[in-house]
Short mmCIF file of C-alpha atoms in Angstrom, two decimals:
data_model
loop_
_atom_site.label_atom_id
_atom_site.label_comp_id
_atom_site.label_asym_id
_atom_site.label_seq_id
_atom_site.Cartn_x
_atom_site.Cartn_y
_atom_site.Cartn_z
CA MET W 1 31.85 -14.57 -26.97
CA ASN W 2 32.41 -17.91 -25.75
CA PRO W 3 30.28 -19.44 -22.72
CA GLU W 4 33.01 -19.03 -19.83
CA MET W 5 32.91 -15.04 -21.29
CA LEU W 6 29.61 -14.84 -21.60
CA THR W 7 29.21 -16.08 -17.63
CA LYS W 8 31.32 -12.79 -16.45
CA TRP W 9 29.79 -10.17 -19.05
CA LEU W 10 26.53 -11.08 -17.76
CA ILE W 11 27.89 -11.11 -13.77
CA ARG W 12 29.43 -8.14 -14.45
CA TRP W 13 27.09 -6.25 -16.03
CA GLY W 14 24.08 -7.46 -13.88
CA GLY W 15 26.10 -6.90 -10.91
CA THR W 16 25.77 -3.30 -12.13
CA ALA W 17 22.14 -2.84 -13.19
CA ALA W 18 21.29 -4.10 -9.97
CA MET W 19 22.72 -1.76 -7.76
CA ILE W 20 21.82 1.44 -10.78
CA ALA W 21 19.06 -0.60 -10.00
CA VAL W 22 18.91 -0.07 -6.10
CA LEU W 23 20.35 3.15 -5.88
CA THR W 24 17.17 4.84 -7.57
CA ALA W 25 14.75 3.14 -5.70
CA GLY W 26 16.29 4.23 -2.53
CA ALA W 27 16.94 8.04 -3.74
CA GLY W 28 13.35 8.68 -2.99
CA ASP W 29 11.73 9.74 -0.34
CA GLY W 30 10.76 6.08 1.32
CA VAL W 31 6.91 7.43 0.46
CA ALA W 32 5.38 4.47 -1.17
CA GLN W 33 4.20 5.07 -5.07
CA GLU W 34 0.93 6.39 -4.64
CA SER W 35 -1.87 5.30 -6.72
CA VAL W 36 -3.32 6.74 -9.76
CA ALA W 37 -5.99 4.78 -11.21
CA VAL W 38 -8.56 2.37 -10.20
CA ARG W 39 -9.09 -1.02 -12.01
CA ALA W 40 -11.94 -3.53 -11.83
CA ALA W 41 -11.03 -6.86 -12.53
CA LEU W 42 -13.54 -8.03 -15.50
CA VAL W 43 -14.67 -11.59 -13.83
CA THR W 44 -16.73 -14.61 -15.27
CA GLY W 45 -18.10 -15.76 -11.30
CA THR W 46 -20.81 -14.71 -9.10
CA LEU W 47 -20.42 -10.14 -8.55
CA PRO W 48 -19.80 -10.01 -4.15
CA LEU W 49 -22.91 -7.29 -4.98
CA ASP W 50 -23.39 -7.16 -1.62
CA ASP W 51 -20.97 -8.80 0.75
CA PRO W 52 -17.75 -6.67 1.69
CA ASN W 53 -16.09 -9.87 3.20
CA ALA W 54 -16.53 -11.91 -0.29
CA ALA W 55 -13.06 -14.17 -1.06
CA ALA W 56 -13.68 -13.07 -5.00
CA TRP W 57 -11.95 -9.60 -3.25
CA ASN W 58 -9.04 -10.90 -2.27
CA ASN W 59 -8.49 -10.84 -6.43
CA ALA W 60 -8.91 -7.52 -6.77
CA ALA W 61 -6.25 -5.17 -7.37
CA PRO W 62 -5.82 -2.87 -4.00
CA ALA W 63 -5.48 0.67 -5.21
CA VAL W 64 -4.86 3.01 -1.82
CA PHE W 65 -5.59 7.09 -1.77
CA PRO W 66 -3.96 9.57 0.22
CA MET W 67 -6.71 11.66 2.29
CA SER W 68 -7.10 15.85 3.77
CA PRO W 69 -9.80 17.28 5.22
CA GLN W 70 -11.62 19.43 3.18
CA VAL W 71 -10.96 22.86 3.17
CA HIS W 72 -11.78 23.54 0.05
CA TRP W 73 -15.12 25.89 1.19
CA PRO W 74 -16.70 26.74 4.31
CA GLU W 75 -17.27 24.85 7.14
CA ARG W 76 -14.22 23.67 6.25
CA ILE W 77 -11.72 20.81 8.96
CA GLN W 78 -8.65 20.50 10.02
CA GLN W 79 -8.17 17.21 11.00
CA VAL W 80 -10.06 14.13 9.63
CA THR W 81 -9.87 10.18 11.03
CA VAL W 82 -9.76 8.64 7.82
CA GLN W 83 -6.07 8.90 6.33
CA ASP W 84 -5.80 6.60 4.25
CA LEU W 85 -8.59 4.89 1.32
CA THR W 86 -7.68 2.04 -0.21
CA VAL W 87 -10.06 0.71 -2.63
CA ARG W 88 -11.25 -2.80 -5.27
CA ALA W 89 -13.25 -2.68 -7.68
CA LEU W 90 -14.39 -6.03 -9.90
CA HIS W 91 -17.44 -6.18 -12.37
CA ASP W 92 -18.61 -8.21 -15.01
CA GLY W 93 -19.75 -6.85 -18.42
CA THR W 94 -23.07 -5.34 -16.88
CA GLN W 95 -22.52 -4.86 -13.01
CA ILE W 96 -19.81 -3.27 -10.89
CA ALA W 97 -18.72 -3.49 -7.88
CA VAL W 98 -16.78 -0.65 -5.36
CA LEU W 99 -15.34 -1.51 -2.23
CA LEU W 100 -14.33 0.80 -0.12
CA GLU W 101 -11.64 -0.20 3.00
CA TYR W 102 -10.95 2.28 5.85
CA ALA W 103 -9.34 2.41 9.26
CA ASP W 104 -11.33 4.05 12.47
CA PRO W 105 -11.23 2.99 15.63
CA THR W 106 -14.74 3.23 16.50
CA GLU W 107 -18.45 1.96 15.01
CA ASP W 108 -20.64 4.92 14.73
CA PRO W 109 -23.81 5.06 13.85
CA ASP W 110 -22.84 8.78 11.68
CA ASP W 111 -20.34 6.97 9.94
CA ALA W 112 -20.23 7.92 6.38
CA ALA W 113 -18.04 7.30 2.36
CA ALA W 114 -19.44 8.20 -0.96
CA ILE W 115 -18.14 7.74 -4.05
CA GLU W 116 -18.43 10.54 -7.10
CA PHE W 117 -18.03 10.48 -10.75
CA MET W 118 -18.56 13.28 -12.68
CA VAL W 119 -21.41 13.33 -15.44
CA GLY W 120 -20.91 13.75 -19.10
CA ASP W 121 -18.23 14.62 -21.25
CA LYS W 122 -17.44 18.06 -19.21
CA LYS W 123 -14.86 18.07 -16.54
CA ALA W 124 -16.84 18.74 -13.19
CA HIS W 125 -14.73 20.32 -9.92
CA PHE W 126 -13.96 17.53 -7.23
CA ALA W 127 -15.62 20.44 -4.67
CA HIS W 128 -19.59 18.66 -5.33
CA GLY W 129 -18.75 20.31 -9.01
CA GLN W 130 -19.07 23.41 -8.19
CA PRO W 131 -18.74 26.10 -10.88
CA MET W 132 -15.76 26.75 -12.41
CA LEU W 133 -15.01 30.99 -13.36
CA LEU W 134 -13.30 29.96 -16.34
CA VAL W 135 -14.67 26.40 -17.93
CA GLU W 136 -18.02 26.23 -18.43
CA GLY W 137 -17.82 22.35 -15.81
CA GLY W 138 -19.96 19.73 -15.64
CA PRO W 139 -22.24 17.68 -12.94
CA VAL W 140 -21.16 15.23 -11.01
CA ASN W 141 -22.72 11.58 -9.75
CA ILE W 142 -22.72 10.67 -5.89
CA TRP W 143 -23.19 7.13 -4.51
CA TYR W 144 -23.68 7.34 -0.12
CA TRP W 145 -23.37 5.07 2.48
CA LYS W 146 -24.14 5.88 6.30
CA SER W 147 -23.76 3.79 8.71
CA LYS W 148 -26.89 3.36 10.24
CA ASP W 149 -28.85 2.90 6.88
CA ASN W 150 -27.02 0.80 5.77
CA LYS W 151 -28.00 1.26 2.10
CA GLY W 152 -26.55 3.07 -0.88
CA VAL W 153 -28.12 6.80 -1.69
CA ASP W 154 -28.17 7.80 -5.85
CA LEU W 155 -27.02 12.05 -5.40
CA TRP W 156 -26.44 14.42 -8.31
CA ALA W 157 -25.07 17.88 -7.56
CA LYS W 158 -24.28 21.11 -9.49
CA GLY W 159 -22.46 23.38 -7.09
CA PHE W 160 -22.33 23.74 -3.77
CA GLY W 161 -26.09 23.56 -2.07
CA THR W 162 -27.60 21.49 -5.23
CA LEU W 163 -26.93 18.01 -3.78
CA ARG W 164 -30.36 15.78 -4.00
CA PRO W 165 -30.77 12.47 -4.41
CA HIS W 166 -32.07 10.41 -7.63
CA GLU W 167 -35.76 9.85 -8.09
CA HIS W 168 -34.76 7.21 -9.37
CA GLN W 169 -32.72 4.93 -7.07
CA ASP W 170 -29.86 2.99 -8.26
CA VAL W 171 -26.82 2.39 -6.40
CA LYS W 172 -27.04 -0.36 -3.89
CA ALA W 173 -24.24 0.10 -0.23
CA LYS W 174 -23.82 -2.11 2.19
CA GLY W 175 -21.29 -1.18 5.01
CA GLU W 176 -19.37 -4.53 8.32
CA TYR W 177 -17.35 -3.25 10.77
CA ALA W 178 -14.78 -5.31 11.75
CA ASN W 179 -11.26 -5.21 13.48
CA GLY W 180 -11.62 -1.04 13.70
CA LYS W 181 -12.11 -1.07 9.78
CA TRP W 182 -14.93 -0.43 7.54
CA ARG W 183 -14.89 -2.03 4.72
CA VAL W 184 -18.22 -0.78 1.85
CA VAL W 185 -19.31 -1.99 -0.88
CA PHE W 186 -21.42 -0.48 -3.78
CA SER W 187 -22.61 -2.29 -7.01
CA ARG W 188 -24.20 -1.10 -10.13
CA SER W 189 -25.16 -1.38 -12.94
CA LEU W 190 -22.28 -0.46 -15.47
CA ALA W 191 -24.31 2.07 -18.47
CA THR W 192 -27.95 3.33 -16.34
CA ASP W 193 -31.63 5.13 -18.45
CA HIS W 194 -30.33 8.39 -17.03
CA PRO W 195 -26.89 9.08 -18.76
CA ASP W 196 -27.61 13.62 -17.84
CA GLU W 197 -27.88 12.85 -13.96
CA ASP W 198 -26.07 9.35 -12.91
CA ALA W 199 -21.76 8.31 -14.52
CA GLN W 200 -22.01 5.46 -16.98
CA ILE W 201 -18.95 3.34 -17.55
CA THR W 202 -18.08 1.63 -20.44
CA PRO W 203 -15.47 -0.56 -20.18
CA GLY W 204 -12.48 0.34 -21.42
CA GLN W 205 -12.76 3.64 -20.45
CA PHE W 206 -11.10 6.20 -18.38
CA ILE W 207 -12.95 8.06 -15.74
CA ASN W 208 -12.83 10.25 -12.59
CA ILE W 209 -13.51 9.56 -9.10
CA ALA W 210 -13.15 11.07 -6.16
CA PHE W 211 -13.69 9.61 -2.40
CA ALA W 212 -14.91 11.23 0.42
CA VAL W 213 -15.41 9.70 4.05
CA TRP W 214 -16.61 11.22 6.93
CA ASP W 215 -16.29 9.02 11.03
CA GLY W 216 -19.12 10.14 12.87
CA ARG W 217 -17.68 10.42 16.46
CA LYS W 218 -19.02 13.02 19.03
CA ASP W 219 -16.99 15.35 20.96
CA ASP W 220 -18.14 15.90 24.65
CA ALA W 221 -20.58 18.31 24.01
CA GLY W 222 -22.17 14.77 21.90
CA GLN W 223 -22.04 16.52 18.18
CA VAL W 224 -20.86 14.97 15.36
CA ILE W 225 -17.62 15.90 14.41
CA GLU W 226 -17.34 15.10 10.43
CA LYS W 227 -20.15 15.74 9.16
CA GLY W 228 -21.47 18.13 6.27
CA SER W 229 -18.64 19.46 4.47
CA GLN W 230 -16.26 18.84 7.17
CA LYS W 231 -14.47 15.37 6.07
CA ALA W 232 -11.68 13.67 4.80
CA VAL W 233 -12.50 13.81 1.02
CA SER W 234 -9.52 12.40 -2.08
CA SER W 235 -8.48 14.82 -5.14
CA TRP W 236 -9.73 13.00 -8.77
CA TRP W 237 -8.06 9.64 -9.62
CA TYR W 238 -8.65 7.60 -12.33
CA PHE W 239 -11.81 4.75 -12.32
CA ARG W 240 -11.13 1.62 -15.52
CA ALA W 241 -13.55 -1.50 -15.68
CA GLU W 242 -11.31 -3.36 -17.28
CA PRO W 243 -11.86 -5.02 -20.60
CA PRO W 244 -12.92 -8.23 -21.55
CA PRO W 245 -9.01 -9.51 -23.35
CA ASP W 246 -7.76 -7.07 -26.90
CA TYR W 247 -6.33 -9.38 -28.92
CA SER W 248 -6.67 -7.74 -31.93
CA GLY W 249 -2.48 -6.31 -31.30
CA TYR W 250 -2.09 -9.82 -32.62
CA VAL W 251 -3.43 -10.51 -35.67
CA TYR W 252 -3.13 -6.95 -36.81
CA ALA W 253 0.92 -7.93 -35.82
CA GLY W 254 0.72 -11.18 -37.33
CA VAL W 255 -0.60 -10.74 -40.71
CA ALA W 256 1.46 -7.19 -41.18
CA ALA W 257 4.40 -9.72 -41.21
CA VAL W 258 3.44 -12.26 -43.39
CA LEU W 259 3.59 -8.94 -46.22
CA ALA W 260 6.41 -8.43 -45.14
CA LEU W 261 7.37 -11.42 -45.70
CA GLY W 262 5.51 -12.47 -48.69
CA PHE W 263 6.58 -8.54 -49.80
CA GLN W 264 10.63 -10.14 -49.30
CA PHE W 265 9.39 -13.18 -51.15
CA VAL W 266 8.20 -11.11 -54.04
CA LEU W 267 11.25 -9.93 -54.05
CA ILE W 268 13.69 -11.39 -54.94
CA ARG W 269 12.31 -13.60 -57.04
CA LYS W 270 12.21 -9.64 -59.47
CA LEU W 271 15.32 -9.10 -58.19
CA LYS W 272 16.88 -13.12 -59.87
CA GLU W 273 14.03 -12.88 -63.03
CA GLY W 274 16.60 -9.61 -63.35
CA GLN W 275 19.33 -10.95 -62.62
CA SER W 276 18.91 -13.84 -65.47
CA ALA W 277 17.25 -11.90 -68.05
CA MET P 1 30.08 -5.35 -50.45
CA GLY P 2 31.30 -3.32 -52.83
CA ARG P 3 33.10 0.85 -52.12
CA ALA P 4 30.06 2.27 -53.72
CA LEU P 5 27.46 0.97 -50.58
CA ILE P 6 30.38 1.83 -47.53
CA ARG P 7 30.65 6.09 -48.60
CA PRO P 8 26.72 5.77 -47.49
CA ILE P 9 26.82 4.22 -45.11
CA VAL P 10 30.03 6.58 -43.47
CA ILE P 11 27.94 9.25 -45.15
CA MET P 12 24.70 8.12 -42.89
CA GLY P 13 26.88 7.81 -40.06
CA ALA P 14 28.69 10.66 -40.04
CA MET P 15 25.62 12.78 -40.26
CA TYR P 16 23.58 10.88 -37.64
CA ALA P 17 26.54 12.11 -35.90
CA PHE P 18 26.61 15.08 -36.19
CA LEU P 19 23.08 15.69 -35.90
CA LYS P 20 23.66 13.41 -33.15
CA PHE P 21 26.47 15.14 -30.83
CA VAL P 22 27.82 17.93 -32.38
CA LEU P 23 25.40 20.21 -33.37
CA PRO P 24 23.61 20.57 -29.73
CA ASN P 25 26.84 21.38 -28.90
CA ILE P 26 27.37 24.11 -30.84
CA PRO P 27 26.40 27.25 -29.11
CA GLY P 28 23.31 28.93 -29.07
CA SER P 29 21.91 25.39 -30.69
CA ALA P 30 20.41 22.72 -28.67
CA GLU P 31 19.49 18.90 -28.75
CA ILE P 32 17.68 18.18 -31.76
CA PRO P 33 14.60 15.76 -31.19
CA ALA P 34 15.07 12.20 -32.91
CA SER P 35 12.22 12.45 -35.37
CA LEU P 36 13.94 15.52 -36.82
CA ILE P 37 16.85 13.62 -37.08
CA ILE P 38 14.72 10.63 -38.28
CA LEU P 39 13.91 13.76 -41.11
CA TYR P 40 17.64 15.10 -41.70
CA LEU P 41 18.35 11.19 -42.56
CA LEU P 42 15.85 10.20 -45.17
CA LEU P 43 16.84 14.06 -46.69
CA THR P 44 20.76 12.96 -46.72
CA LEU P 45 19.71 9.25 -47.61
CA SER P 46 17.21 10.49 -50.83
CA GLY P 47 19.94 13.20 -52.12
CA ILE P 48 22.34 9.99 -51.65
CA ILE P 49 20.39 7.73 -53.61
CA ILE P 50 19.66 10.87 -56.49
CA PHE P 51 23.04 10.82 -56.55
CA GLU P 52 23.59 7.40 -57.11
CA THR P 53 21.46 6.84 -59.24
CA LEU P 54 22.68 9.12 -61.71
CA SER P 55 24.46 7.06 -64.31
CA ALA P 56 24.36 3.37 -65.52
CA GLU P 57 27.44 2.43 -64.39
CA SER P 58 26.81 4.31 -60.63
CA LYS P 59 23.32 2.45 -60.60
CA ASP P 60 25.20 -0.31 -60.80
CA ALA P 61 27.70 -0.08 -58.97
CA PHE P 62 25.09 1.05 -56.08
CA TRP P 63 22.29 -0.79 -56.62
CA GLY P 64 24.46 -4.31 -57.47
CA PRO P 65 26.01 -5.20 -54.16
CA MET P 66 22.86 -4.84 -52.69
CA GLN P 67 21.11 -7.04 -54.89
CA ARG P 68 23.36 -9.80 -55.01
CA PHE P 69 23.20 -9.81 -50.92
CA LEU P 70 18.90 -9.84 -50.71
CA THR P 71 19.45 -13.15 -53.79
CA GLY P 72 22.26 -14.72 -51.82
CA GLU P 73 24.51 -15.00 -55.51
CA ASN P 74 28.13 -15.37 -53.97
CA ILE P 75 28.26 -14.14 -51.62
CA GLY P 76 29.40 -16.60 -49.35
CA GLY P 77 29.84 -16.30 -45.13
CA LEU P 78 27.08 -13.51 -46.01
CA GLN P 79 24.84 -16.25 -46.38
CA PRO P 80 23.83 -16.33 -42.53
CA LEU P 81 23.49 -12.44 -41.61
CA ARG P 82 21.08 -12.27 -45.35
CA TYR P 83 19.11 -15.10 -44.11
CA GLY P 84 18.90 -13.41 -40.23
CA ILE P 85 17.34 -10.72 -41.93
CA LEU P 86 15.41 -12.49 -44.16
CA VAL P 87 13.61 -13.25 -40.30
CA LEU P 88 13.93 -10.08 -38.61
CA PHE P 89 12.81 -7.96 -41.24
CA PRO P 90 8.34 -9.60 -40.67
CA VAL P 91 9.75 -10.21 -36.68
CA LEU P 92 9.92 -5.37 -36.69
CA VAL P 93 7.20 -5.01 -38.87
CA GLY P 94 4.40 -7.09 -36.43
CA TRP P 95 6.42 -6.42 -33.42
CA GLN P 96 5.72 -2.93 -34.68
CA THR P 97 2.53 -2.78 -36.15
CA TYR P 98 1.41 -4.16 -32.28
CA ASN P 99 3.01 -1.68 -30.62
CA ALA P 100 0.85 1.07 -32.88
CA THR P 101 -2.07 -0.95 -32.71
CA ALA P 102 -2.67 -2.99 -29.11
CA PRO P 103 -5.42 -0.78 -26.88
CA SER P 104 -3.45 1.85 -24.19
CA ASP P 105 -3.86 0.46 -21.11
CA SER P 106 -2.50 4.19 -19.17
CA PRO P 107 -4.69 5.85 -18.06
CA PRO P 108 -4.80 9.24 -20.23
CA ALA P 109 -1.78 11.57 -19.78
CA GLU P 110 -2.02 14.84 -17.59
CA ASN P 111 -0.67 17.24 -19.17
CA ARG P 112 -2.07 20.34 -16.14
CA VAL P 113 -0.07 24.19 -16.21
CA ILE P 114 1.05 25.11 -13.16
CA HIS P 115 0.58 29.09 -14.09
CA PRO P 116 -1.10 29.51 -16.37
CA ALA P 117 -0.90 32.78 -17.88
CA PRO P 118 -2.86 35.01 -15.63
CA PRO P 119 -5.84 37.43 -16.81
CA GLY P 120 -5.16 40.93 -17.86
CA GLU P 121 -7.32 42.88 -14.86
CA TYR P 122 -4.07 41.04 -12.71
CA THR P 123 -0.38 41.46 -14.30
CA GLY P 124 1.33 44.42 -13.12
CA LEU P 125 -0.44 44.99 -10.09
CA ALA P 126 1.35 46.69 -7.30
CA ASN P 127 0.69 46.37 -3.87
CA PRO P 128 -1.20 48.37 -2.06
CA VAL P 129 -0.58 48.26 1.13
CA PRO P 130 3.65 50.07 2.96
CA LYS P 131 5.85 46.86 3.83
CA THR P 132 6.28 47.41 7.08
CA PRO P 133 6.99 44.81 10.01
CA GLU P 134 3.69 46.03 11.02
CA ASN P 135 1.77 44.62 8.45
CA ILE P 136 4.27 41.75 7.36
CA MET P 137 3.94 40.35 10.70
CA GLN P 138 0.04 40.86 10.60
CA GLY P 139 -0.11 38.93 7.37
CA LYS P 140 1.67 35.81 8.38
CA GLY P 141 -1.09 35.86 10.69
CA PHE P 142 -3.29 35.44 8.20
CA TYR P 143 -1.51 32.71 6.50
CA ALA P 144 -0.87 30.91 10.21
CA ALA P 145 -4.82 31.24 10.02
CA PHE P 146 -6.02 30.89 6.38
CA CYS P 147 -3.00 28.91 4.34
CA SER P 148 -0.72 26.71 6.39
CA PRO P 149 -3.21 24.13 6.71
CA CYS P 150 -2.24 23.23 3.24
CA HIS P 151 0.70 24.67 2.76
CA GLY P 152 2.18 24.38 5.45
CA ALA P 153 4.23 26.65 8.57
CA ASN P 154 7.05 26.93 6.91
CA PHE P 155 5.71 27.58 3.76
CA ASP P 156 6.68 24.42 2.53
CA GLY P 157 3.56 22.99 1.07
CA LYS P 158 3.16 20.35 4.18
CA GLY P 159 0.61 21.30 6.26
CA PRO P 160 -1.21 18.53 8.08
CA ALA P 161 -4.43 19.13 5.58
CA ALA P 162 -1.74 18.69 2.19
CA ARG P 163 -1.42 14.73 1.43
CA GLY P 164 -4.42 13.95 -0.19
CA TYR P 165 -4.53 16.71 -2.59
CA ASN P 166 -3.46 16.61 -6.15
CA PRO P 167 -2.92 18.77 -7.65
CA PRO P 168 0.38 19.07 -3.85
CA PRO P 169 0.26 22.63 -2.37
CA ALA P 170 2.58 24.38 -3.98
CA ASN P 171 5.95 24.76 -1.77
CA PHE P 172 7.00 29.13 -0.90
CA ALA P 173 9.66 27.49 -0.42
CA ASP P 174 10.60 26.33 -3.51
CA PRO P 175 12.19 29.02 -5.98
CA THR P 176 10.81 28.04 -9.05
CA THR P 177 7.12 28.52 -7.51
CA ILE P 178 6.54 32.64 -5.85
CA ALA P 179 9.87 33.23 -6.16
CA MET P 180 9.24 33.67 -10.26
CA LEU P 181 6.06 35.21 -10.00
CA GLN P 182 4.94 38.78 -9.02
CA GLU P 183 3.16 40.07 -6.34
CA SER P 184 -0.56 40.63 -8.43
CA TYR P 185 0.64 36.69 -9.43
CA LEU P 186 -0.56 35.99 -6.70
CA PHE P 187 -3.56 38.24 -6.08
CA TRP P 188 -5.05 36.57 -8.79
CA ARG P 189 -4.27 32.74 -7.66
CA ILE P 190 -5.43 33.78 -4.12
CA LYS P 191 -8.38 35.91 -4.83
CA LYS P 192 -10.08 33.51 -7.71
CA GLY P 193 -9.11 30.28 -6.28
CA GLY P 194 -8.44 27.01 -8.27
CA VAL P 195 -11.83 27.26 -9.39
CA GLY P 196 -10.56 30.43 -11.22
CA LEU P 197 -7.84 28.68 -13.07
CA PRO P 198 -7.65 28.53 -17.01
CA ILE P 199 -8.53 25.30 -18.26
CA GLU P 200 -4.82 23.97 -19.22
CA GLY P 201 -4.66 24.32 -14.97
CA MET P 202 -7.69 22.48 -14.48
CA PRO P 203 -9.08 23.48 -12.06
CA TRP P 204 -11.38 20.75 -11.32
CA LYS P 205 -8.85 19.44 -9.65
CA SER P 206 -7.33 22.51 -7.67
CA ALA P 207 -8.58 22.17 -4.04
CA MET P 208 -7.29 25.90 -3.67
CA PRO P 209 -10.52 28.60 -2.37
CA ARG P 210 -11.51 31.18 -3.80
CA TRP P 211 -10.29 32.98 -0.67
CA GLU P 212 -12.58 36.72 -2.64
CA LEU P 213 -15.78 35.21 -1.13
CA GLU P 214 -13.91 35.12 2.65
CA LEU P 215 -11.32 37.52 2.66
CA PRO P 216 -10.76 41.30 1.70
CA ASP P 217 -8.52 42.19 -0.91
CA GLU P 218 -6.23 44.20 1.66
CA TRP P 219 -5.38 40.95 3.72
CA ILE P 220 -4.95 38.65 0.42
CA TRP P 221 -1.67 41.56 -0.21
CA LYS P 222 -0.54 41.10 3.18
CA ILE P 223 -0.61 37.08 3.54
CA ILE P 224 1.15 37.90 0.20
CA MET P 225 4.40 40.05 2.12
CA GLY P 226 3.75 37.76 4.92
CA GLU P 227 4.52 34.37 2.34
CA TYR P 228 7.71 35.89 0.11
CA ASP P 229 9.08 36.99 4.20
CA GLY P 230 8.40 34.22 5.74
CA ALA P 231 9.92 32.41 2.75
CA HIS P 232 12.60 33.79 2.20
CA GLN P 233 11.56 34.78 -1.66
CA THR P 234 11.66 38.26 -3.44
CA PRO P 235 8.74 38.54 -5.90
CA ARG P 236 9.63 38.87 -9.12
CA THR P 237 9.50 42.33 -11.16
CA TRP P 238 10.10 43.89 -14.85
CA GLU P 239 13.23 45.87 -14.13
#
């Protein structure tokens, strides 16, 4: 194929491929691909453990999760303020920091947000780890923040009515409100001394994560509308603290290629010996 | 290249074409998985090697050209091809090894069964509530109050509370949901909710309430009638 023919071929087939890509992209219903996982990048510098507006967050990949009114158990709620939650995370191999960001038109003392993890190996129902009928479930670990306290609370639950704070409080949280948005950073060490009560985060391992948000605004009678089980919730998604770069795949590939080369060398030498014999 | 080599190549090509394109089109047959095709091709290759090495002459005719190609003796214009293969083989081995050993970067795959088998006591139950216009109307009223926030006023799974839930609420207008199920199946699913699913249904992810704690059975049967009527579907029956 001469260069001119090659150019024509590339234009023809490249153009067709581009058209197909555009057509298939347009075939969707226009909804952006939703996130399935929060990936906490491994950083070498200082983690923004208590700074929701640190520049370091600009380097963390955002994951966006849709939120729903909590309808699984009473008291339900039909409408909630927060529709989407943007989540970023960073870790340094020892500590993890998770930033939640969401639009909320008003800053209220009862504004609150929470992160939920499963504890242990058993699957836990996303609604406070409530018991399942045919599957033995495990507990959940909830990291909770409320605007008026502006601190983290480390909680445990295994079913409705079992929510309680841990005796050991390992979670820190700090929120800052600006321009109609909350930015709340939660932080903790990746591993704790209480694996029966705390989620343990091992770099490289995917674990489940879910979120809840309460808009603390009040109705005309002065009652907080979103409170307790009346909140915005997400389903279970995935969370992973990224592991250090792993180059072992390249090493194995190199060793395998050298072995294959050696095999060829030995084979051809044997064949040549056979021919000359 | 000798005729002894062309014949096996033709046989392997014909076998592949037969397995890939002919066999799936025979009535009553189906697409053959790639792993099975490779297995059949390996069996064919084994047969060819056994056949071609039965006598000393056929063995020489079969292996001779390959040996000459590999050692590069008297192959003339095929020399560049030989070098190409000698370079490509280690590269391919390295690439395959990398693919097999490189750590995965993707979240675990989830194979959730959407309609798992119900417990025995919920199979074949008949709806005890008479299908009168009043009961259907009442069922639709209960549906609007309890189910429509997620499953939608149009029975399409697009209620105002649906957007954040994964798995999404069932779309009853879709012919692959309630139209494929018996009324007794819906009775089980509504009564026990997400937490009543077996493990293959991933109950920890479902937001469906366990309605038996809040609604009497009669209301649930009426809701089922309202759902089928509203979604313009009919329950599956075993004639």
